[in-house]
Amino acid sequence: MPDVQALTGAALAHIKADEFMPDEERGHAESAVREDESEALAYLVDPTDLVVGIPGVELAQASWSSEPVEYDPESMEWDLDEEDGEFDEEPDNA
């Protein structure tokens, strides 16, 4: 089970440490993070960090949504080796 309190706490700490965030926005951000863990995640993930190392890519705009889901380790949906709906196949060395 995920630790929602740790996620929320990390997001609140991140918001508190942001010296450039206006007080009005800070209050709104803290409220949103306390109400919804997907908001907490959004405050911890910087979209720029996701593309900064890709040559020729500059982030113009980013948005996303998220929602809690039940994790089922047996489900094919959680196969981390899956890419774009296709599974890597082992080479046939026979």
PDB file of N, CA and C in Angstrom:
ATOM      1  N   MET A   1       0.848  -1.180   0.000  1.00  0.00           N
ATOM      2  CA  MET A   1       0.000   0.000   0.000  1.00  0.00           C
ATOM      3  C   MET A   1       0.895   1.244   0.000  1.00  0.00           C
ATOM      4  N   PRO A   2       0.614   2.205  -0.846  1.00  0.00           N
ATOM      5  CA  PRO A   2       1.446   3.406  -0.906  1.00  0.00           C
ATOM      6  C   PRO A   2       1.319   4.232   0.367  1.00  0.00           C
ATOM      7  N   ASP A   3       2.361   4.966   0.670  1.00  0.00           N
ATOM      8  CA  ASP A   3       2.364   5.814   1.849  1.00  0.00           C
ATOM      9  C   ASP A   3       1.922   7.214   1.447  1.00  0.00           C
ATOM     10  N   VAL A   4       0.619   7.434   1.491  1.00  0.00           N
ATOM     11  CA  VAL A   4       0.031   8.708   1.061  1.00  0.00           C
ATOM     12  C   VAL A   4       0.531   9.845   1.938  1.00  0.00           C
ATOM     13  N   GLN A   5       0.696   9.590   3.224  1.00  0.00           N
ATOM     14  CA  GLN A   5       1.177  10.649   4.121  1.00  0.00           C
ATOM     15  C   GLN A   5       2.595  11.074   3.760  1.00  0.00           C
ATOM     16  N   ALA A   6       3.447  10.133   3.397  1.00  0.00           N
ATOM     17  CA  ALA A   6       4.816  10.468   3.000  1.00  0.00           C
ATOM     18  C   ALA A   6       4.807  11.275   1.700  1.00  0.00           C
ATOM     19  N   LEU A   7       3.967  10.875   0.749  1.00  0.00           N
ATOM     20  CA  LEU A   7       3.852  11.605  -0.509  1.00  0.00           C
ATOM     21  C   LEU A   7       3.367  13.032  -0.270  1.00  0.00           C
ATOM     22  N   THR A   8       2.314  13.162   0.534  1.00  0.00           N
ATOM     23  CA  THR A   8       1.765  14.484   0.852  1.00  0.00           C
ATOM     24  C   THR A   8       2.792  15.321   1.598  1.00  0.00           C
ATOM     25  N   GLY A   9       3.474  14.729   2.555  1.00  0.00           N
ATOM     26  CA  GLY A   9       4.493  15.440   3.318  1.00  0.00           C
ATOM     27  C   GLY A   9       5.635  15.933   2.449  1.00  0.00           C
ATOM     28  N   ALA A  10       6.064  15.095   1.517  1.00  0.00           N
ATOM     29  CA  ALA A  10       7.148  15.492   0.606  1.00  0.00           C
ATOM     30  C   ALA A  10       6.705  16.654  -0.281  1.00  0.00           C
ATOM     31  N   ALA A  11       5.470  16.600  -0.755  1.00  0.00           N
ATOM     32  CA  ALA A  11       4.962  17.680  -1.600  1.00  0.00           C
ATOM     33  C   ALA A  11       4.828  18.977  -0.810  1.00  0.00           C
ATOM     34  N   LEU A  12       4.337  18.894   0.420  1.00  0.00           N
ATOM     35  CA  LEU A  12       4.213  20.090   1.256  1.00  0.00           C
ATOM     36  C   LEU A  12       5.583  20.692   1.551  1.00  0.00           C
ATOM     37  N   ALA A  13       6.572  19.847   1.801  1.00  0.00           N
ATOM     38  CA  ALA A  13       7.939  20.334   2.039  1.00  0.00           C
ATOM     39  C   ALA A  13       8.490  21.018   0.790  1.00  0.00           C
ATOM     40  N   HIS A  14       8.210  20.431  -0.366  1.00  0.00           N
ATOM     41  CA  HIS A  14       8.659  21.009  -1.638  1.00  0.00           C
ATOM     42  C   HIS A  14       8.028  22.392  -1.864  1.00  0.00           C
ATOM     43  N   ILE A  15       6.750  22.498  -1.575  1.00  0.00           N
ATOM     44  CA  ILE A  15       6.041  23.773  -1.731  1.00  0.00           C
ATOM     45  C   ILE A  15       6.605  24.805  -0.754  1.00  0.00           C
ATOM     46  N   LYS A  16       6.823  24.397   0.479  1.00  0.00           N
ATOM     47  CA  LYS A  16       7.359  25.311   1.494  1.00  0.00           C
ATOM     48  C   LYS A  16       8.743  25.815   1.116  1.00  0.00           C
ATOM     49  N   ALA A  17       9.548  24.965   0.504  1.00  0.00           N
ATOM     50  CA  ALA A  17      10.919  25.325   0.143  1.00  0.00           C
ATOM     51  C   ALA A  17      11.004  26.188  -1.121  1.00  0.00           C
ATOM     52  N   ASP A  18       9.915  26.304  -1.859  1.00  0.00           N
ATOM     53  CA  ASP A  18       9.916  27.085  -3.105  1.00  0.00           C
ATOM     54  C   ASP A  18       9.884  28.572  -2.770  1.00  0.00           C
ATOM     55  N   GLU A  19      11.051  29.207  -2.813  1.00  0.00           N
ATOM     56  CA  GLU A  19      11.162  30.611  -2.420  1.00  0.00           C
ATOM     57  C   GLU A  19      10.543  31.569  -3.430  1.00  0.00           C
ATOM     58  N   PHE A  20      10.235  31.095  -4.626  1.00  0.00           N
ATOM     59  CA  PHE A  20       9.675  31.960  -5.657  1.00  0.00           C
ATOM     60  C   PHE A  20       8.152  31.888  -5.747  1.00  0.00           C
ATOM     61  N   MET A  21       7.529  30.967  -4.991  1.00  0.00           N
ATOM     62  CA  MET A  21       6.083  30.814  -5.055  1.00  0.00           C
ATOM     63  C   MET A  21       5.403  31.913  -4.224  1.00  0.00           C
ATOM     64  N   PRO A  22       4.489  32.667  -4.841  1.00  0.00           N
ATOM     65  CA  PRO A  22       3.760  33.696  -4.080  1.00  0.00           C
ATOM     66  C   PRO A  22       2.916  33.062  -2.974  1.00  0.00           C
ATOM     67  N   ASP A  23       2.727  33.791  -1.868  1.00  0.00           N
ATOM     68  CA  ASP A  23       1.991  33.268  -0.717  1.00  0.00           C
ATOM     69  C   ASP A  23       0.586  32.803  -1.075  1.00  0.00           C
ATOM     70  N   GLU A  24      -0.106  33.550  -1.922  1.00  0.00           N
ATOM     71  CA  GLU A  24      -1.470  33.166  -2.313  1.00  0.00           C
ATOM     72  C   GLU A  24      -1.471  31.827  -3.047  1.00  0.00           C
ATOM     73  N   GLU A  25      -0.522  31.661  -3.948  1.00  0.00           N
ATOM     74  CA  GLU A  25      -0.413  30.405  -4.691  1.00  0.00           C
ATOM     75  C   GLU A  25       0.011  29.270  -3.753  1.00  0.00           C
ATOM     76  N   ARG A  26       0.877  29.571  -2.796  1.00  0.00           N
ATOM     77  CA  ARG A  26       1.346  28.569  -1.841  1.00  0.00           C
ATOM     78  C   ARG A  26       0.166  28.001  -1.040  1.00  0.00           C
ATOM     79  N   GLY A  27      -0.720  28.868  -0.567  1.00  0.00           N
ATOM     80  CA  GLY A  27      -1.883  28.411   0.188  1.00  0.00           C
ATOM     81  C   GLY A  27      -2.778  27.516  -0.644  1.00  0.00           C
ATOM     82  N   HIS A  28      -2.992  27.888  -1.894  1.00  0.00           N
ATOM     83  CA  HIS A  28      -3.810  27.077  -2.800  1.00  0.00           C
ATOM     84  C   HIS A  28      -3.133  25.723  -3.047  1.00  0.00           C
ATOM     85  N   ALA A  29      -1.819  25.751  -3.279  1.00  0.00           N
ATOM     86  CA  ALA A  29      -1.080  24.516  -3.543  1.00  0.00           C
ATOM     87  C   ALA A  29      -1.132  23.577  -2.339  1.00  0.00           C
ATOM     88  N   GLU A  30      -0.924  24.123  -1.145  1.00  0.00           N
ATOM     89  CA  GLU A  30      -0.954  23.290   0.061  1.00  0.00           C
ATOM     90  C   GLU A  30      -2.324  22.655   0.258  1.00  0.00           C
ATOM     91  N   SER A  31      -3.373  23.412   0.014  1.00  0.00           N
ATOM     92  CA  SER A  31      -4.728  22.896   0.149  1.00  0.00           C
ATOM     93  C   SER A  31      -4.986  21.771  -0.857  1.00  0.00           C
ATOM     94  N   ALA A  32      -4.582  21.992  -2.099  1.00  0.00           N
ATOM     95  CA  ALA A  32      -4.793  20.985  -3.147  1.00  0.00           C
ATOM     96  C   ALA A  32      -4.042  19.696  -2.828  1.00  0.00           C
ATOM     97  N   VAL A  33      -2.813  19.830  -2.336  1.00  0.00           N
ATOM     98  CA  VAL A  33      -1.986  18.662  -2.011  1.00  0.00           C
ATOM     99  C   VAL A  33      -2.586  17.867  -0.855  1.00  0.00           C
ATOM    100  N   ARG A  34      -3.144  18.563   0.120  1.00  0.00           N
ATOM    101  CA  ARG A  34      -3.749  17.872   1.259  1.00  0.00           C
ATOM    102  C   ARG A  34      -5.020  17.121   0.865  1.00  0.00           C
ATOM    103  N   GLU A  35      -5.722  17.607  -0.144  1.00  0.00           N
ATOM    104  CA  GLU A  35      -6.990  17.009  -0.559  1.00  0.00           C
ATOM    105  C   GLU A  35      -6.833  15.858  -1.549  1.00  0.00           C
ATOM    106  N   ASP A  36      -5.736  15.845  -2.312  1.00  0.00           N
ATOM    107  CA  ASP A  36      -5.632  14.891  -3.416  1.00  0.00           C
ATOM    108  C   ASP A  36      -4.174  14.482  -3.624  1.00  0.00           C
ATOM    109  N   GLU A  37      -3.885  13.198  -3.451  1.00  0.00           N
ATOM    110  CA  GLU A  37      -2.498  12.746  -3.614  1.00  0.00           C
ATOM    111  C   GLU A  37      -1.985  12.877  -5.043  1.00  0.00           C
ATOM    112  N   SER A  38      -2.883  12.917  -6.029  1.00  0.00           N
ATOM    113  CA  SER A  38      -2.407  13.140  -7.392  1.00  0.00           C
ATOM    114  C   SER A  38      -1.866  14.566  -7.550  1.00  0.00           C
ATOM    115  N   GLU A  39      -2.424  15.511  -6.801  1.00  0.00           N
ATOM    116  CA  GLU A  39      -1.888  16.875  -6.789  1.00  0.00           C
ATOM    117  C   GLU A  39      -0.511  16.884  -6.124  1.00  0.00           C
ATOM    118  N   ALA A  40      -0.352  16.080  -5.082  1.00  0.00           N
ATOM    119  CA  ALA A  40       0.943  15.982  -4.411  1.00  0.00           C
ATOM    120  C   ALA A  40       1.999  15.488  -5.384  1.00  0.00           C
ATOM    121  N   LEU A  41       1.668  14.473  -6.142  1.00  0.00           N
ATOM    122  CA  LEU A  41       2.594  13.948  -7.135  1.00  0.00           C
ATOM    123  C   LEU A  41       2.943  15.012  -8.170  1.00  0.00           C
ATOM    124  N   ALA A  42       1.950  15.770  -8.605  1.00  0.00           N
ATOM    125  CA  ALA A  42       2.180  16.800  -9.614  1.00  0.00           C
ATOM    126  C   ALA A  42       3.153  17.868  -9.117  1.00  0.00           C
ATOM    127  N   TYR A  43       3.154  18.164  -7.824  1.00  0.00           N
ATOM    128  CA  TYR A  43       4.084  19.157  -7.289  1.00  0.00           C
ATOM    129  C   TYR A  43       5.494  18.602  -7.130  1.00  0.00           C
ATOM    130  N   LEU A  44       5.648  17.288  -7.161  1.00  0.00           N
ATOM    131  CA  LEU A  44       6.967  16.679  -7.009  1.00  0.00           C
ATOM    132  C   LEU A  44       7.642  16.360  -8.336  1.00  0.00           C
ATOM    133  N   VAL A  45       6.882  16.295  -9.420  1.00  0.00           N
ATOM    134  CA  VAL A  45       7.430  15.946 -10.721  1.00  0.00           C
ATOM    135  C   VAL A  45       7.521  17.203 -11.572  1.00  0.00           C
ATOM    136  N   ASP A  46       8.733  17.549 -11.976  1.00  0.00           N
ATOM    137  CA  ASP A  46       8.946  18.710 -12.831  1.00  0.00           C
ATOM    138  C   ASP A  46       9.026  18.229 -14.282  1.00  0.00           C
ATOM    139  N   PRO A  47       8.057  18.599 -15.113  1.00  0.00           N
ATOM    140  CA  PRO A  47       8.055  18.121 -16.496  1.00  0.00           C
ATOM    141  C   PRO A  47       9.333  18.482 -17.258  1.00  0.00           C
ATOM    142  N   THR A  48       9.955  19.582 -16.919  1.00  0.00           N
ATOM    143  CA  THR A  48      11.191  19.975 -17.581  1.00  0.00           C
ATOM    144  C   THR A  48      12.277  18.932 -17.352  1.00  0.00           C
ATOM    145  N   ASP A  49      12.326  18.374 -16.147  1.00  0.00           N
ATOM    146  CA  ASP A  49      13.325  17.352 -15.837  1.00  0.00           C
ATOM    147  C   ASP A  49      13.153  16.101 -16.692  1.00  0.00           C
ATOM    148  N   LEU A  50      11.956  15.869 -17.177  1.00  0.00           N
ATOM    149  CA  LEU A  50      11.704  14.668 -17.977  1.00  0.00           C
ATOM    150  C   LEU A  50      12.284  14.752 -19.379  1.00  0.00           C
ATOM    151  N   VAL A  51      12.496  15.970 -19.887  1.00  0.00           N
ATOM    152  CA  VAL A  51      12.964  16.117 -21.265  1.00  0.00           C
ATOM    153  C   VAL A  51      14.284  16.867 -21.387  1.00  0.00           C
ATOM    154  N   VAL A  52      14.835  17.328 -20.288  1.00  0.00           N
ATOM    155  CA  VAL A  52      16.015  18.179 -20.339  1.00  0.00           C
ATOM    156  C   VAL A  52      17.208  17.509 -21.038  1.00  0.00           C
ATOM    157  N   GLY A  53      17.353  16.220 -20.962  1.00  0.00           N
ATOM    158  CA  GLY A  53      18.493  15.540 -21.554  1.00  0.00           C
ATOM    159  C   GLY A  53      18.290  15.071 -22.978  1.00  0.00           C
ATOM    160  N   ILE A  54      17.162  15.392 -23.585  1.00  0.00           N
ATOM    161  CA  ILE A  54      16.878  14.923 -24.938  1.00  0.00           C
ATOM    162  C   ILE A  54      17.275  16.020 -25.923  1.00  0.00           C
ATOM    163  N   PRO A  55      18.281  15.750 -26.764  1.00  0.00           N
ATOM    164  CA  PRO A  55      18.743  16.767 -27.720  1.00  0.00           C
ATOM    165  C   PRO A  55      17.620  17.209 -28.655  1.00  0.00           C
ATOM    166  N   GLY A  56      17.509  18.515 -28.855  1.00  0.00           N
ATOM    167  CA  GLY A  56      16.532  19.070 -29.785  1.00  0.00           C
ATOM    168  C   GLY A  56      15.129  19.205 -29.225  1.00  0.00           C
ATOM    169  N   VAL A  57      14.926  18.882 -27.961  1.00  0.00           N
ATOM    170  CA  VAL A  57      13.603  18.957 -27.361  1.00  0.00           C
ATOM    171  C   VAL A  57      13.575  20.090 -26.347  1.00  0.00           C
ATOM    172  N   GLU A  58      12.598  20.967 -26.506  1.00  0.00           N
ATOM    173  CA  GLU A  58      12.387  22.049 -25.555  1.00  0.00           C
ATOM    174  C   GLU A  58      10.930  22.011 -25.126  1.00  0.00           C
ATOM    175  N   LEU A  59      10.692  21.973 -23.834  1.00  0.00           N
ATOM    176  CA  LEU A  59       9.338  21.899 -23.315  1.00  0.00           C
ATOM    177  C   LEU A  59       8.639  23.236 -23.504  1.00  0.00           C
ATOM    178  N   ALA A  60       7.533  23.226 -24.219  1.00  0.00           N
ATOM    179  CA  ALA A  60       6.764  24.451 -24.442  1.00  0.00           C
ATOM    180  C   ALA A  60       5.600  24.549 -23.464  1.00  0.00           C
ATOM    181  N   GLN A  61       4.980  23.424 -23.160  1.00  0.00           N
ATOM    182  CA  GLN A  61       3.839  23.395 -22.254  1.00  0.00           C
ATOM    183  C   GLN A  61       3.687  21.971 -21.741  1.00  0.00           C
ATOM    184  N   ALA A  62       3.232  21.854 -20.511  1.00  0.00           N
ATOM    185  CA  ALA A  62       3.018  20.524 -19.953  1.00  0.00           C
ATOM    186  C   ALA A  62       1.782  20.529 -19.071  1.00  0.00           C
ATOM    187  N   SER A  63       1.037  19.461 -19.163  1.00  0.00           N
ATOM    188  CA  SER A  63      -0.086  19.252 -18.262  1.00  0.00           C
ATOM    189  C   SER A  63      -0.335  17.758 -18.200  1.00  0.00           C
ATOM    190  N   TRP A  64      -0.954  17.333 -17.132  1.00  0.00           N
ATOM    191  CA  TRP A  64      -1.309  15.930 -17.004  1.00  0.00           C
ATOM    192  C   TRP A  64      -2.389  15.787 -15.959  1.00  0.00           C
ATOM    193  N   SER A  65      -2.924  14.609 -15.929  1.00  0.00           N
ATOM    194  CA  SER A  65      -3.866  14.269 -14.874  1.00  0.00           C
ATOM    195  C   SER A  65      -3.461  12.896 -14.361  1.00  0.00           C
ATOM    196  N   SER A  66      -3.867  12.604 -13.164  1.00  0.00           N
ATOM    197  CA  SER A  66      -3.575  11.292 -12.602  1.00  0.00           C
ATOM    198  C   SER A  66      -4.709  10.890 -11.683  1.00  0.00           C
ATOM    199  N   GLU A  67      -4.749   9.625 -11.394  1.00  0.00           N
ATOM    200  CA  GLU A  67      -5.757   9.112 -10.480  1.00  0.00           C
ATOM    201  C   GLU A  67      -5.209   7.871  -9.810  1.00  0.00           C
ATOM    202  N   PRO A  68      -5.621   7.638  -8.586  1.00  0.00           N
ATOM    203  CA  PRO A  68      -5.168   6.422  -7.892  1.00  0.00           C
ATOM    204  C   PRO A  68      -5.746   5.177  -8.560  1.00  0.00           C
ATOM    205  N   VAL A  69      -4.934   4.140  -8.647  1.00  0.00           N
ATOM    206  CA  VAL A  69      -5.383   2.852  -9.179  1.00  0.00           C
ATOM    207  C   VAL A  69      -4.874   1.750  -8.256  1.00  0.00           C
ATOM    208  N   GLU A  70      -5.527   0.630  -8.316  1.00  0.00           N
ATOM    209  CA  GLU A  70      -5.086  -0.521  -7.532  1.00  0.00           C
ATOM    210  C   GLU A  70      -3.938  -1.202  -8.270  1.00  0.00           C
ATOM    211  N   TYR A  71      -2.852  -1.461  -7.581  1.00  0.00           N
ATOM    212  CA  TYR A  71      -1.696  -2.136  -8.153  1.00  0.00           C
ATOM    213  C   TYR A  71      -1.887  -3.636  -8.073  1.00  0.00           C
ATOM    214  N   ASP A  72      -1.788  -4.298  -9.203  1.00  0.00           N
ATOM    215  CA  ASP A  72      -1.877  -5.753  -9.264  1.00  0.00           C
ATOM    216  C   ASP A  72      -0.608  -6.260  -9.940  1.00  0.00           C
ATOM    217  N   PRO A  73       0.352  -6.759  -9.172  1.00  0.00           N
ATOM    218  CA  PRO A  73       1.630  -7.184  -9.757  1.00  0.00           C
ATOM    219  C   PRO A  73       1.492  -8.321 -10.764  1.00  0.00           C
ATOM    220  N   GLU A  74       0.367  -9.026 -10.741  1.00  0.00           N
ATOM    221  CA  GLU A  74       0.150 -10.126 -11.674  1.00  0.00           C
ATOM    222  C   GLU A  74      -0.409  -9.644 -13.015  1.00  0.00           C
ATOM    223  N   SER A  75      -0.879  -8.416 -13.068  1.00  0.00           N
ATOM    224  CA  SER A  75      -1.496  -7.894 -14.278  1.00  0.00           C
ATOM    225  C   SER A  75      -0.448  -7.559 -15.334  1.00  0.00           C
ATOM    226  N   MET A  76      -0.758  -7.857 -16.576  1.00  0.00           N
ATOM    227  CA  MET A  76       0.140  -7.538 -17.690  1.00  0.00           C
ATOM    228  C   MET A  76       0.294  -6.027 -17.852  1.00  0.00           C
ATOM    229  N   GLU A  77      -0.666  -5.257 -17.352  1.00  0.00           N
ATOM    230  CA  GLU A  77      -0.595  -3.804 -17.457  1.00  0.00           C
ATOM    231  C   GLU A  77       0.581  -3.231 -16.676  1.00  0.00           C
ATOM    232  N   TRP A  78       1.101  -3.965 -15.703  1.00  0.00           N
ATOM    233  CA  TRP A  78       2.182  -3.474 -14.856  1.00  0.00           C
ATOM    234  C   TRP A  78       3.536  -4.021 -15.275  1.00  0.00           C
ATOM    235  N   ASP A  79       3.627  -4.648 -16.440  1.00  0.00           N
ATOM    236  CA  ASP A  79       4.891  -5.186 -16.942  1.00  0.00           C
ATOM    237  C   ASP A  79       5.771  -4.025 -17.381  1.00  0.00           C
ATOM    238  N   LEU A  80       6.837  -3.763 -16.629  1.00  0.00           N
ATOM    239  CA  LEU A  80       7.699  -2.615 -16.915  1.00  0.00           C
ATOM    240  C   LEU A  80       8.547  -2.811 -18.162  1.00  0.00           C
ATOM    241  N   ASP A  81       8.638  -4.037 -18.667  1.00  0.00           N
ATOM    242  CA  ASP A  81       9.410  -4.283 -19.878  1.00  0.00           C
ATOM    243  C   ASP A  81       8.589  -4.043 -21.136  1.00  0.00           C
ATOM    244  N   GLU A  82       7.306  -3.775 -20.960  1.00  0.00           N
ATOM    245  CA  GLU A  82       6.406  -3.560 -22.087  1.00  0.00           C
ATOM    246  C   GLU A  82       6.671  -2.188 -22.690  1.00  0.00           C
ATOM    247  N   GLU A  83       6.650  -2.117 -24.026  1.00  0.00           N
ATOM    248  CA  GLU A  83       6.845  -0.833 -24.688  1.00  0.00           C
ATOM    249  C   GLU A  83       5.760  -0.660 -25.737  1.00  0.00           C
ATOM    250  N   ASP A  84       4.967   0.385 -25.594  1.00  0.00           N
ATOM    251  CA  ASP A  84       3.916   0.716 -26.556  1.00  0.00           C
ATOM    252  C   ASP A  84       2.988  -0.455 -26.862  1.00  0.00           C
ATOM    253  N   GLY A  85       2.666  -1.244 -25.849  1.00  0.00           N
ATOM    254  CA  GLY A  85       1.717  -2.322 -26.037  1.00  0.00           C
ATOM    255  C   GLY A  85       2.307  -3.585 -26.619  1.00  0.00           C
ATOM    256  N   GLU A  86       3.595  -3.578 -26.927  1.00  0.00           N
ATOM    257  CA  GLU A  86       4.230  -4.762 -27.472  1.00  0.00           C
ATOM    258  C   GLU A  86       5.245  -5.275 -26.474  1.00  0.00           C
ATOM    259  N   PHE A  87       5.374  -6.592 -26.380  1.00  0.00           N
ATOM    260  CA  PHE A  87       6.300  -7.188 -25.448  1.00  0.00           C
ATOM    261  C   PHE A  87       7.583  -7.554 -26.169  1.00  0.00           C
ATOM    262  N   ASP A  88       8.712  -7.351 -25.483  1.00  0.00           N
ATOM    263  CA  ASP A  88       9.992  -7.775 -26.044  1.00  0.00           C
ATOM    264  C   ASP A  88      10.025  -9.298 -26.056  1.00  0.00           C
ATOM    265  N   GLU A  89      10.481  -9.847 -27.153  1.00  0.00           N
ATOM    266  CA  GLU A  89      10.572 -11.288 -27.226  1.00  0.00           C
ATOM    267  C   GLU A  89      12.033 -11.682 -27.131  1.00  0.00           C
ATOM    268  N   GLU A  90      12.284 -12.792 -26.463  1.00  0.00           N
ATOM    269  CA  GLU A  90      13.642 -13.307 -26.364  1.00  0.00           C
ATOM    270  C   GLU A  90      14.039 -13.827 -27.741  1.00  0.00           C
ATOM    271  N   PRO A  91      15.292 -13.634 -28.150  1.00  0.00           N
ATOM    272  CA  PRO A  91      15.729 -14.167 -29.443  1.00  0.00           C
ATOM    273  C   PRO A  91      15.706 -15.693 -29.430  1.00  0.00           C
ATOM    274  N   ASP A  92      15.346 -16.267 -30.546  1.00  0.00           N
ATOM    275  CA  ASP A  92      15.265 -17.720 -30.666  1.00  0.00           C
ATOM    276  C   ASP A  92      16.655 -18.237 -31.017  1.00  0.00           C
ATOM    277  N   ASN A  93      17.340 -18.810 -30.045  1.00  0.00           N
ATOM    278  CA  ASN A  93      18.707 -19.321 -30.254  1.00  0.00           C
ATOM    279  C   ASN A  93      18.721 -20.820 -30.498  1.00  0.00           C
ATOM    280  N   ALA A  94      17.592 -21.417 -30.808  1.00  0.00           N
ATOM    281  CA  ALA A  94      17.528 -22.859 -30.994  1.00  0.00           C
ATOM    282  C   ALA A  94      17.932 -23.271 -32.370  1.00  0.00           C
TER     283      ALA A  94
END
